[in-house]
JSON list of C-alpha atoms in Angstrom, two decimals:
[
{"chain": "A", "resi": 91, "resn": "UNK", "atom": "CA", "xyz": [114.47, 85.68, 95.66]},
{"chain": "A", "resi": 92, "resn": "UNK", "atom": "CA", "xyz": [112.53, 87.80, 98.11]},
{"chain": "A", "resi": 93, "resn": "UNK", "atom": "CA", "xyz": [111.86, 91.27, 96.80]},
{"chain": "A", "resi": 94, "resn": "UNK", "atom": "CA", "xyz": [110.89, 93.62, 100.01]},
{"chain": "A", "resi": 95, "resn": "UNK", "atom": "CA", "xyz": [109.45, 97.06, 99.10]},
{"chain": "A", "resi": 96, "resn": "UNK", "atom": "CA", "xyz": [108.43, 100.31, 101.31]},
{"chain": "A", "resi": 97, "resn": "UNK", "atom": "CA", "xyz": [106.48, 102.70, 98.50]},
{"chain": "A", "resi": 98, "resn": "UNK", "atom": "CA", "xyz": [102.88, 104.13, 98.54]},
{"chain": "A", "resi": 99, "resn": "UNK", "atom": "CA", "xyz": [102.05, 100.62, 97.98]},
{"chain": "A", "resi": 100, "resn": "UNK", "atom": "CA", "xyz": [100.56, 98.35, 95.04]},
{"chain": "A", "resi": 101, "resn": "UNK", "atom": "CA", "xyz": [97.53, 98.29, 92.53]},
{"chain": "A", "resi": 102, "resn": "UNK", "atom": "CA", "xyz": [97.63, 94.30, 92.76]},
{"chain": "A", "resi": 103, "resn": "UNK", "atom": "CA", "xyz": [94.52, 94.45, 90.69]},
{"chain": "A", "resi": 104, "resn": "UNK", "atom": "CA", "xyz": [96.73, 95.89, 87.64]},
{"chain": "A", "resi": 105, "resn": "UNK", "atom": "CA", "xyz": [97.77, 93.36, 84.68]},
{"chain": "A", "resi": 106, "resn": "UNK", "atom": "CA", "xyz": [101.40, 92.77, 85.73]},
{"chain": "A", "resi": 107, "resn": "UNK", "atom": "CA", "xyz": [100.40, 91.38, 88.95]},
{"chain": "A", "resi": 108, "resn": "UNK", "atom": "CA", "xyz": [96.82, 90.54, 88.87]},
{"chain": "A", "resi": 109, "resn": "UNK", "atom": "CA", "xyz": [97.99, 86.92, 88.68]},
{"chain": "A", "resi": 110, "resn": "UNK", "atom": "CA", "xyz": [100.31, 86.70, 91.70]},
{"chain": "A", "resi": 111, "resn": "UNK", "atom": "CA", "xyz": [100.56, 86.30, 95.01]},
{"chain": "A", "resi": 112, "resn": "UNK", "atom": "CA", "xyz": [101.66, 90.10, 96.54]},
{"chain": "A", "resi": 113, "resn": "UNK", "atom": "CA", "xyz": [102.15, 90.43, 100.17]},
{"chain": "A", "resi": 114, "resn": "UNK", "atom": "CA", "xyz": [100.83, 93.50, 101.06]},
{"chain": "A", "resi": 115, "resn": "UNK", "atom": "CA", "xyz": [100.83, 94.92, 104.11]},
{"chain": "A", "resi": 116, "resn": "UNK", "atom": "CA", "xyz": [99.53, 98.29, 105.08]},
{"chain": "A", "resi": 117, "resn": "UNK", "atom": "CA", "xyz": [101.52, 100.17, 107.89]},
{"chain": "A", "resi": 118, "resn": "UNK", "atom": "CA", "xyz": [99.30, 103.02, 109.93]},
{"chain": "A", "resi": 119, "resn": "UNK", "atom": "CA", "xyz": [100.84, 105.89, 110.85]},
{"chain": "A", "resi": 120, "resn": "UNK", "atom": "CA", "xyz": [99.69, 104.63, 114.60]},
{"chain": "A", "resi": 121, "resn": "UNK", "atom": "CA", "xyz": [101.76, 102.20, 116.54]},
{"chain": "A", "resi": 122, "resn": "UNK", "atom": "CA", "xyz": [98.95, 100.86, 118.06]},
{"chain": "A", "resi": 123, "resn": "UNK", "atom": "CA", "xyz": [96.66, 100.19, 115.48]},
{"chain": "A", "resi": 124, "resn": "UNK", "atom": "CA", "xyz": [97.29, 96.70, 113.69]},
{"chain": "A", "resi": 125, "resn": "UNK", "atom": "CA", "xyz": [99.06, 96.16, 110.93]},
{"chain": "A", "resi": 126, "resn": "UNK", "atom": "CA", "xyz": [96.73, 95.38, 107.84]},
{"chain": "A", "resi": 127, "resn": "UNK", "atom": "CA", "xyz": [96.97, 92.75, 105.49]},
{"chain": "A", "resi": 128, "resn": "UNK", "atom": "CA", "xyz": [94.78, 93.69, 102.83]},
{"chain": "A", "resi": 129, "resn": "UNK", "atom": "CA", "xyz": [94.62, 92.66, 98.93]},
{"chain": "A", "resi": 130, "resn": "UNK", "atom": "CA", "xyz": [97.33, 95.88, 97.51]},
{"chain": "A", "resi": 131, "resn": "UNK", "atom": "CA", "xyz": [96.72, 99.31, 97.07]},
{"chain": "A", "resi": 132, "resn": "UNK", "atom": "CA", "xyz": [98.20, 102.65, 95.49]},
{"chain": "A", "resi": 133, "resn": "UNK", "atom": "CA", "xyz": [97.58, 106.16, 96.63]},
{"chain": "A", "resi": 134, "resn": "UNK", "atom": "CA", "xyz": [99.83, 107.43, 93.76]},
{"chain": "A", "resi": 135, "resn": "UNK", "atom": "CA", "xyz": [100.64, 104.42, 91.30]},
{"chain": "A", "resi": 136, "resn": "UNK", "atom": "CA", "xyz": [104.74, 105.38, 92.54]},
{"chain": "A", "resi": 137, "resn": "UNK", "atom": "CA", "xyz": [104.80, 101.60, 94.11]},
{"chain": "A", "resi": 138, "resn": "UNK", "atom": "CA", "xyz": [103.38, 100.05, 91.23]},
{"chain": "A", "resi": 139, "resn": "UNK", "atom": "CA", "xyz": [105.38, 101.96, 88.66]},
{"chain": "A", "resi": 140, "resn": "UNK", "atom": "CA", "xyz": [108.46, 100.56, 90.80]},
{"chain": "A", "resi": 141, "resn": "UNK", "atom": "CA", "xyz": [107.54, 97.04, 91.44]},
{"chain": "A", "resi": 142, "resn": "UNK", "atom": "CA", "xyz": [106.67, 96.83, 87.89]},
{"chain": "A", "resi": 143, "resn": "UNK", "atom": "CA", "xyz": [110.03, 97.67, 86.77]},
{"chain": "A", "resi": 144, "resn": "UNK", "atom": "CA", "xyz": [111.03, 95.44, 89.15]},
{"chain": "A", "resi": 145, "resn": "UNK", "atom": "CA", "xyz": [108.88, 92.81, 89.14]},
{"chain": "A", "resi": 146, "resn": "UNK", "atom": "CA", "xyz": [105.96, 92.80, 86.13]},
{"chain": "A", "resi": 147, "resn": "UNK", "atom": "CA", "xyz": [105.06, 89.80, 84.54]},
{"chain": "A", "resi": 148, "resn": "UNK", "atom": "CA", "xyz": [105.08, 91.54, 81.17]},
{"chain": "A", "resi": 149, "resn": "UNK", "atom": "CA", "xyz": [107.77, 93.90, 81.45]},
{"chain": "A", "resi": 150, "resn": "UNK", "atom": "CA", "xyz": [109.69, 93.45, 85.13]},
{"chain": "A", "resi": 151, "resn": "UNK", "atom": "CA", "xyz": [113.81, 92.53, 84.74]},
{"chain": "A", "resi": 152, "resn": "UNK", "atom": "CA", "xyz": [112.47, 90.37, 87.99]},
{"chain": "A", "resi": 153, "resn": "UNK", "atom": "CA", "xyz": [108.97, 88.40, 87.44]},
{"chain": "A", "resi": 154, "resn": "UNK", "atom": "CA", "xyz": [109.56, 85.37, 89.29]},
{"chain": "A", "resi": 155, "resn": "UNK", "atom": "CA", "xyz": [110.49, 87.27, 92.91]},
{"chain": "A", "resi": 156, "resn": "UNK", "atom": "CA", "xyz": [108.43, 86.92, 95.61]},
{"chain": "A", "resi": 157, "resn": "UNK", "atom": "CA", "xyz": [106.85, 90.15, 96.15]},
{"chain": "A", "resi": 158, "resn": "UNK", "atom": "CA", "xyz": [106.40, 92.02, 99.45]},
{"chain": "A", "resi": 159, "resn": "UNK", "atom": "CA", "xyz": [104.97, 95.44, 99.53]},
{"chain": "A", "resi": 160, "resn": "UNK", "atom": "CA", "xyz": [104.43, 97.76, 102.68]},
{"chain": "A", "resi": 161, "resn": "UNK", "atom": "CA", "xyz": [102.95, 100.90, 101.71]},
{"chain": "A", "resi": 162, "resn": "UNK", "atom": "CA", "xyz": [104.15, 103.24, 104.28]},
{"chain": "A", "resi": 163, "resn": "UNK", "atom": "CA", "xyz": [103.92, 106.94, 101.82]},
{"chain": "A", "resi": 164, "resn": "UNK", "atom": "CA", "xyz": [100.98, 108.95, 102.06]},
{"chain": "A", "resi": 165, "resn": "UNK", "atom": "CA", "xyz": [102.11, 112.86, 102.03]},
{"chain": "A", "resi": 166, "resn": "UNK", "atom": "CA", "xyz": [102.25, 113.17, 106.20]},
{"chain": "A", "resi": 167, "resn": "UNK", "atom": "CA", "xyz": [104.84, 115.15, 107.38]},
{"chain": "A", "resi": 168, "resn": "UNK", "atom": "CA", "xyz": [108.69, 114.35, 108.09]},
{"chain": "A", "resi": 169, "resn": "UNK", "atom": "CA", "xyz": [107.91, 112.95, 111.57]},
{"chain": "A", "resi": 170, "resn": "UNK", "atom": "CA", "xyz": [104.69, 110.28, 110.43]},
{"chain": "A", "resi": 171, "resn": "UNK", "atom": "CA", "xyz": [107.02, 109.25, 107.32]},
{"chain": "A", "resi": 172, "resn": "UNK", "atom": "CA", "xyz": [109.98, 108.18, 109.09]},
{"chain": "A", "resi": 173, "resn": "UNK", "atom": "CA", "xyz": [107.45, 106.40, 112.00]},
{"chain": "A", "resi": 174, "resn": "UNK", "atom": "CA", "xyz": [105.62, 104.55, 109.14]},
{"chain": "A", "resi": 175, "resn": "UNK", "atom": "CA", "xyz": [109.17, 104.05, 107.16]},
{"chain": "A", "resi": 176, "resn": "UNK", "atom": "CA", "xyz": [110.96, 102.23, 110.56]},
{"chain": "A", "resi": 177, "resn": "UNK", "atom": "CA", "xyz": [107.55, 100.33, 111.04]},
{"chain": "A", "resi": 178, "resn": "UNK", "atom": "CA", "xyz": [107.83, 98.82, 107.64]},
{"chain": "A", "resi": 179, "resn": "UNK", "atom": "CA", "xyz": [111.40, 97.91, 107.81]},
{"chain": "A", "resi": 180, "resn": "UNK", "atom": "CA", "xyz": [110.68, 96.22, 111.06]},
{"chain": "A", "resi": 181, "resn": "UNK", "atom": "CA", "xyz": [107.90, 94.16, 109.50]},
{"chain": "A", "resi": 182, "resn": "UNK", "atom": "CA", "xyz": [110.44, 93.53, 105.91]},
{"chain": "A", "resi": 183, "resn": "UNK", "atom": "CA", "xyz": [112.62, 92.55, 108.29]},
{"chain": "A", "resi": 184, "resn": "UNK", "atom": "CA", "xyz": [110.71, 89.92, 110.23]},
{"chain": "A", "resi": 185, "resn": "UNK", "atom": "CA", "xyz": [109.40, 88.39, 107.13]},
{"chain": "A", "resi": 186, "resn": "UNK", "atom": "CA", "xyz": [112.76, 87.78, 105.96]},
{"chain": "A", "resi": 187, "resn": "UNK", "atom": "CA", "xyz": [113.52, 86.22, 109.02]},
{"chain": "A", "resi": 188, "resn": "UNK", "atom": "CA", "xyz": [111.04, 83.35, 108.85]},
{"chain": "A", "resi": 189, "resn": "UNK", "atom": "CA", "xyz": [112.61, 79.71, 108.35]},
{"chain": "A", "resi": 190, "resn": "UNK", "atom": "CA", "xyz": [110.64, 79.82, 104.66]},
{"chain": "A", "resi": 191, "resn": "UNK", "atom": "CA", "xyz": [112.95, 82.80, 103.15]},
{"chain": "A", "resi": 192, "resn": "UNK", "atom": "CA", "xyz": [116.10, 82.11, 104.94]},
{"chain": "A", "resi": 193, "resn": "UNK", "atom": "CA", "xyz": [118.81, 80.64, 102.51]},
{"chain": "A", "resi": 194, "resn": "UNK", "atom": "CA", "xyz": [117.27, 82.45, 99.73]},
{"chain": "A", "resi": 195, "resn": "UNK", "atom": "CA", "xyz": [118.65, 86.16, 98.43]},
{"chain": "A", "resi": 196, "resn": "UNK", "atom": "CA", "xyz": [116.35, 89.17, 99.76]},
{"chain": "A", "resi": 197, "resn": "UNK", "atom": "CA", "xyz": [116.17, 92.96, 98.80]},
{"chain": "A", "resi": 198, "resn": "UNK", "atom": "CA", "xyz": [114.97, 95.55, 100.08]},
{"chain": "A", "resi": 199, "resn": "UNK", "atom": "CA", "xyz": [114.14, 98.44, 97.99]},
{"chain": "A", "resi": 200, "resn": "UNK", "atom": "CA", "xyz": [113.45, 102.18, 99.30]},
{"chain": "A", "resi": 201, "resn": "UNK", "atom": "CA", "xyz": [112.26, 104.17, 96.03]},
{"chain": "A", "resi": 202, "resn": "UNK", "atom": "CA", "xyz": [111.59, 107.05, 98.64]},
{"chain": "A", "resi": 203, "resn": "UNK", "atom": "CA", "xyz": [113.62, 109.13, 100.69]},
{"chain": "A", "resi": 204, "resn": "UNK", "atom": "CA", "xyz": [113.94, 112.69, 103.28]},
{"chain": "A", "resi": 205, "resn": "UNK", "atom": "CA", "xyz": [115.84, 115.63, 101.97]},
{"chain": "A", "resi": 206, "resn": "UNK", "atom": "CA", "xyz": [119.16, 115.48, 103.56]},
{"chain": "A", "resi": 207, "resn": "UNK", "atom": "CA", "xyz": [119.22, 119.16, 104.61]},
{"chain": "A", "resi": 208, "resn": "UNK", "atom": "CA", "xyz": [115.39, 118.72, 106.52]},
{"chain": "A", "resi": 209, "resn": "UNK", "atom": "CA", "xyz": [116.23, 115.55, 108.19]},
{"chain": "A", "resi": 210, "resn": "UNK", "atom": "CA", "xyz": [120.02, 117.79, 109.37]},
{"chain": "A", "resi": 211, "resn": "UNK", "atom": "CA", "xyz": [117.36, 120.59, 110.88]},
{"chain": "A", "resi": 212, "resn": "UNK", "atom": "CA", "xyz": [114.49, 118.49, 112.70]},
{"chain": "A", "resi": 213, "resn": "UNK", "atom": "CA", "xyz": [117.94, 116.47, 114.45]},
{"chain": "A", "resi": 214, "resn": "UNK", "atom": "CA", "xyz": [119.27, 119.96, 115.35]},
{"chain": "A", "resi": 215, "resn": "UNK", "atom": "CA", "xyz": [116.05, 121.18, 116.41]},
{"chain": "A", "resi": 216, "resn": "UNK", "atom": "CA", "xyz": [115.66, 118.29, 118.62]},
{"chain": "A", "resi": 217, "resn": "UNK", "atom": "CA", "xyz": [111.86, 119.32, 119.27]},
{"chain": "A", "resi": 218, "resn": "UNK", "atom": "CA", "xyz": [110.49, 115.72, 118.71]},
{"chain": "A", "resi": 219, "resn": "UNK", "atom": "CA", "xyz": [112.75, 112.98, 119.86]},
{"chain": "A", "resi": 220, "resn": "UNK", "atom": "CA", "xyz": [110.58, 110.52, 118.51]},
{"chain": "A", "resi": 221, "resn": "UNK", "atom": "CA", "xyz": [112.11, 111.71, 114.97]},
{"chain": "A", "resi": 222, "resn": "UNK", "atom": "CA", "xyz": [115.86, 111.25, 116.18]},
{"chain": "A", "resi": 223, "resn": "UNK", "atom": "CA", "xyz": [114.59, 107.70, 117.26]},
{"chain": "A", "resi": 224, "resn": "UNK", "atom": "CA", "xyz": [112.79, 106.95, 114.06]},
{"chain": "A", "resi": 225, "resn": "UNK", "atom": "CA", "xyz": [115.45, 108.00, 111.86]},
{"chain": "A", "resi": 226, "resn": "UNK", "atom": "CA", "xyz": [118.77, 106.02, 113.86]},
{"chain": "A", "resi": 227, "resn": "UNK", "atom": "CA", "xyz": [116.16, 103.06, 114.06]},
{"chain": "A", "resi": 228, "resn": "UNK", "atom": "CA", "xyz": [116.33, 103.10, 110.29]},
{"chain": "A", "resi": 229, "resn": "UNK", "atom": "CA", "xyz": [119.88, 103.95, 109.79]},
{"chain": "A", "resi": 230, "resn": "UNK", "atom": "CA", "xyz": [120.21, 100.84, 112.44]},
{"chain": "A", "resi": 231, "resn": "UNK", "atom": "CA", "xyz": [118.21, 98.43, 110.72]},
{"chain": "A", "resi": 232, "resn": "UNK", "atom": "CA", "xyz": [119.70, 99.25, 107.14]},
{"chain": "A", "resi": 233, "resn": "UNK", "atom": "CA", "xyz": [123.04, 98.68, 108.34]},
{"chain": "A", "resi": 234, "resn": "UNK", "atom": "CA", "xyz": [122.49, 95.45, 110.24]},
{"chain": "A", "resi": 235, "resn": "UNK", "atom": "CA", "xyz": [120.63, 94.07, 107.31]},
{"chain": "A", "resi": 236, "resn": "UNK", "atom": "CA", "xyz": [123.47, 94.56, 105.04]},
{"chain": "A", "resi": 237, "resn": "UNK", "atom": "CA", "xyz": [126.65, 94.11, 107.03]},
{"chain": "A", "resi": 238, "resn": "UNK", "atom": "CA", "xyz": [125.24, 90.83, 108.63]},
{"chain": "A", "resi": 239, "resn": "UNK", "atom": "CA", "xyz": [123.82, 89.89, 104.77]},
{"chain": "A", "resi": 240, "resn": "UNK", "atom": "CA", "xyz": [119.87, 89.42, 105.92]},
{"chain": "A", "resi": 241, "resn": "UNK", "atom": "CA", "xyz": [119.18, 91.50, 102.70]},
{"chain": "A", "resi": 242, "resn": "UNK", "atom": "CA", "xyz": [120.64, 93.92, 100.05]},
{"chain": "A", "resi": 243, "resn": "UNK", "atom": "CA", "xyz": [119.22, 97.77, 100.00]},
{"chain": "A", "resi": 244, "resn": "UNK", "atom": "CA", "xyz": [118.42, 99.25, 97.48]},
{"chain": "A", "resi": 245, "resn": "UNK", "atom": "CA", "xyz": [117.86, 103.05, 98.52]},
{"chain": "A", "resi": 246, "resn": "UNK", "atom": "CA", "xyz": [117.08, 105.90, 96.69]},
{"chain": "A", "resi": 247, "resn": "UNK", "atom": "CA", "xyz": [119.18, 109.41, 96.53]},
{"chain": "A", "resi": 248, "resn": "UNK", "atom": "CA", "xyz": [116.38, 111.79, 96.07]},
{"chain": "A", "resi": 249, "resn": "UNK", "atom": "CA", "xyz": [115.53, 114.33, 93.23]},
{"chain": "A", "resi": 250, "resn": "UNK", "atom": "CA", "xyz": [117.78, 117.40, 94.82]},
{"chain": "A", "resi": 251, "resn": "UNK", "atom": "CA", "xyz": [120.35, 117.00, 91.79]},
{"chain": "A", "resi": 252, "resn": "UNK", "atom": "CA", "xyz": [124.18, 116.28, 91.87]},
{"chain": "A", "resi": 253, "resn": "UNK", "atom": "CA", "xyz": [125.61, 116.50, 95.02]},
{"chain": "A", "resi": 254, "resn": "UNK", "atom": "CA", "xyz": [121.92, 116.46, 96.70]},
{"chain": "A", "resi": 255, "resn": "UNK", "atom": "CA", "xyz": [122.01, 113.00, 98.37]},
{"chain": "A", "resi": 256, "resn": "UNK", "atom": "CA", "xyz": [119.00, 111.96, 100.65]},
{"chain": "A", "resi": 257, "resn": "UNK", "atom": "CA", "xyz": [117.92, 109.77, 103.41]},
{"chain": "A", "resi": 258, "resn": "UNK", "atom": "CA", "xyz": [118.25, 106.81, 103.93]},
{"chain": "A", "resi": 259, "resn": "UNK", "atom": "CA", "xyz": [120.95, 106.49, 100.86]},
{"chain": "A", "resi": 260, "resn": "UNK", "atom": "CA", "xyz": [122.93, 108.47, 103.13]},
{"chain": "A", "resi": 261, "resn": "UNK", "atom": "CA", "xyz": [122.99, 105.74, 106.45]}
]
């Protein structure tokens, strides 16, 4: 099983992983500056709180999954999140694609998400249409990935309460 996760990344130092192989990649908020593939890190501990739920060798419900981590969350604003967010589904999505991981199951998880209500605004606003591209590139990508079965999502509702739904649980 593949396990593909877009988070503020992974301390693949700490004990549940320290001992496995974590593909880590590093998304910049620039499209033109490489992609970085770099031993994991955290700028909150969020990622590694959720991949070692997930995935810990200790205490994870998954500890045999082959771990992929894009940390894409860093406290920009709307507009550099969802760049950074498509960006990392694009490179989730190619790595599932290789001939090594086809055949096998693959998730995707999004522990993160855009109040519904902002993300309704900046379309209406229109002001940036780099933002209306970044956020139907993800609803896009989501969709393909499950209808055609290249990989379950897992996507989170946000923190807004009942009835409060975010992006991209809402695609």
């Amino acid at each position: 099983i593949a396990f593909g996760m877009l988070d503020t990344g992974i301390d693949a130092d700490h004990c549940e992983f320290a001992s496995r192989t974590v593909n880590f990649r590093y998304l910049p908020l620039r499209f033109e500056q490489p992609h970085r593939d770099v031993r994991g890190f955290d700028v909150s501990g969020h990622g590694t709180h959720v991949a070692g739920i997930v995935c810990g060798r200790q205490f994870g419900v998954a500890p045999d999954v082959r771990l992929h981590v894009g940390s894409v969350i860093e406290s920009e604003t709307i507009l550099t999140s969802a760049a950074r967010v498509l960006r990392g589904l694009n490179w989730l999505i190619q790595t599932f694609d290789r001939e090594d991981m086809r055949g096998s199951p693959r998730i995707i998880n999004l522990s993160l998400g855009f109040d519904r209500d902002l993300v309704r605004q900046e379309l209406r606003r229109d002001i940036d249409a780099r933002f209306k591209k970044h956020i139907e590139g993800m609803r896009l990508i989501l969709n393909q990935a499950s209808v055609t079965g290249e990989a379950m999502i897992f996507a989170a509702i946000g923190n807004g309460g009942a009835g409060r739904a975010g992006y991209p649980a809402l695609f």
